[in-house]
Amino acid sequence: MDRPLLVSPSILAADFARLGDEVRAIDEGGADWIHIDVMDGHFVPNISFGFPVIEAIRPVTAKTFDVHLMIAPVDRYLEAFAKAGADLITVHAEAGPHLDRSLQAIRAMGKKAGVSLNPATPASVLKHVLDRLDLILVMTVNPGFGGQAFIPAMLDKIAEVKHMVRGRNIDIEVDGGITRANAADVARAGANVLVAGSAVFKAKSYAEEIRAIKTAATSIAV
């Protein structure tokens, strides 16, 4: 594996009544990044939270805020999320009319830029924006709800994306149904950032589960 293996727990699965404490707990438990799923009830069939919540929890941790925007149109909100404390902003390929422009805007704000691919979105949409990217997020469930089952067919897409990247300085992230049981499979396919929501926040020990996922993923042959 040529990039560090990172675990980015999704706070969508956290206890919202004590969100600050939950973020602090996964930070202390070994989370590398904090994954923040923003849903608008339009692009995806659910509503989560917006930039005021991100701003509120930003002082709790110094870890990277990995903000996944499942909203459309997305461009008008990029600045607000950047100012709220996002370090990395990922948009969906279908979330605006001009993907290249969205990625340029994110980087112009001094943030890292990512593109997310839904299960039915072909990897080919990345071909002409690879040089704008810091991260590619392969959705391994259909976006909108936590707790869904991993879609095995996405392993082929992860491998395809890995081939497209060809040594560029781009992280490959996976989100959806990630557990210690499939961590090795997604890492073997080419992912190096694993988003885990339910698997971490339903565990008795956040630290133990984060460690188990990372151990499973790093157990693959290099």
Coordinates of C-alpha atoms in Angstrom, one line a residue, residues 11-142:
I11 CA -20.6 11.0 12.9
L12 CA -23.9 10.4 11.1
A13 CA -24.1 7.3 13.4
A14 CA -23.2 9.2 16.5
D15 CA -25.5 10.2 19.3
F16 CA -26.6 13.7 18.2
A17 CA -27.7 14.6 21.7
R18 CA -24.0 14.5 22.8
L19 CA -22.2 15.1 19.5
G20 CA -19.3 17.1 20.9
D21 CA -18.6 14.3 23.4
E22 CA -18.9 11.7 20.6
V23 CA -16.4 13.6 18.4
R24 CA -14.0 13.8 21.3
A25 CA -14.4 10.1 22.0
I26 CA -13.5 9.0 18.5
D27 CA -10.6 11.5 18.4
E28 CA -9.2 9.9 21.6
G29 CA -10.1 6.5 20.2
G30 CA -7.7 6.8 17.3
A31 CA -9.8 8.2 14.5
D32 CA -7.5 9.7 11.8
W33 CA -10.2 12.0 10.3
I34 CA -13.7 12.9 11.3
H35 CA -16.2 12.1 8.5
I36 CA -19.2 14.5 8.3
D37 CA -22.1 13.5 6.1
V38 CA -24.2 16.5 5.1
M39 CA -27.6 15.6 3.6
D40 CA -30.2 18.0 2.2
G41 CA -33.4 15.8 1.7
H42 CA -33.2 16.7 -2.0
F43 CA -30.1 15.1 -3.5
V44 CA -30.5 12.3 -1.1
P45 CA -33.7 11.1 0.8
N46 CA -32.6 12.3 4.2
I47 CA -31.6 15.4 6.1
S48 CA -28.7 15.4 8.6
F49 CA -27.1 18.7 9.6
G50 CA -25.5 21.8 8.1
F51 CA -22.6 24.1 8.5
P52 CA -23.7 25.5 11.9
V53 CA -23.2 22.1 13.5
I54 CA -19.8 21.8 11.9
E55 CA -18.8 25.2 13.3
A56 CA -20.1 24.1 16.7
I57 CA -17.9 21.0 16.9
R58 CA -14.9 22.4 15.2
P59 CA -13.2 23.4 18.5
V60 CA -13.6 19.9 19.9
T61 CA -10.8 18.3 17.8
A62 CA -7.8 19.2 15.7
K63 CA -8.4 16.2 13.4
T64 CA -9.2 16.7 9.7
F65 CA -12.8 17.4 9.1
D66 CA -13.7 15.2 6.1
V67 CA -16.9 16.9 4.9
H68 CA -19.0 14.9 2.4
L69 CA -21.7 17.1 0.8
M70 CA -24.7 15.2 -0.4
I71 CA -26.4 18.4 -1.5
A72 CA -27.5 19.9 -4.8
P73 CA -26.9 22.5 -6.0
V74 CA -23.7 22.5 -4.1
D75 CA -21.7 25.5 -5.3
R76 CA -23.6 28.2 -3.3
Y77 CA -22.8 26.5 0.0
L78 CA -19.1 25.7 -0.5
E79 CA -17.9 28.9 1.2
A80 CA -20.1 28.4 4.2
F81 CA -18.7 24.9 4.8
A82 CA -15.1 26.1 4.3
K83 CA -15.6 28.9 6.8
A84 CA -17.3 26.5 9.3
G85 CA -14.1 24.4 9.5
A86 CA -14.0 21.8 6.8
D87 CA -10.5 20.7 5.8
L88 CA -11.6 18.5 2.9
I89 CA -14.8 19.1 0.9
T90 CA -16.2 16.3 -1.2
V91 CA -19.0 16.9 -3.7
H92 CA -20.9 14.5 -5.9
A93 CA -20.2 14.4 -9.6
E94 CA -23.9 15.2 -10.2
A95 CA -24.3 18.0 -7.6
G96 CA -23.7 20.9 -10.0
P97 CA -23.5 21.8 -13.6
H98 CA -19.7 22.3 -13.7
L99 CA -17.7 19.8 -11.6
D100 CA -14.4 21.3 -12.6
R101 CA -15.5 24.8 -11.5
S102 CA -16.7 23.4 -8.1
L103 CA -13.3 21.7 -7.5
Q104 CA -11.5 24.9 -8.4
A105 CA -13.6 26.9 -6.0
I106 CA -12.9 24.5 -3.1
R107 CA -9.2 24.7 -3.7
A108 CA -9.3 28.5 -4.1
M109 CA -10.6 28.6 -0.5
G110 CA -7.5 26.7 0.7
K111 CA -9.3 23.4 1.2
K112 CA -8.7 19.9 -0.2
A113 CA -11.2 18.8 -2.9
G114 CA -12.9 15.5 -3.5
V115 CA -15.4 13.9 -5.8
S116 CA -17.9 11.2 -4.7
L117 CA -19.2 8.5 -7.0
N118 CA -22.6 6.9 -6.3
P119 CA -22.8 3.2 -7.1
A120 CA -24.3 3.8 -10.5
T121 CA -21.9 6.7 -11.3
P122 CA -19.2 5.6 -13.7
A123 CA -15.6 6.2 -12.8
S124 CA -15.1 7.8 -16.2
V125 CA -16.5 11.1 -14.9
L126 CA -13.2 11.6 -13.2
K127 CA -11.1 11.5 -16.3
H128 CA -10.8 15.2 -17.0
V129 CA -10.7 16.4 -13.4
L130 CA -8.0 14.2 -11.8
D131 CA -5.6 17.0 -11.6
R132 CA -8.1 19.0 -9.4
L133 CA -8.5 16.2 -6.9
D134 CA -7.1 15.4 -3.5
L135 CA -9.6 12.6 -2.8
I136 CA -12.0 10.2 -4.6
L137 CA -14.8 8.8 -2.6
V138 CA -16.4 5.6 -3.8
M139 CA -19.8 5.1 -2.3
T140 CA -20.2 1.4 -1.4
V141 CA -23.9 2.0 -0.6
N142 CA -26.5 4.3 -2.1

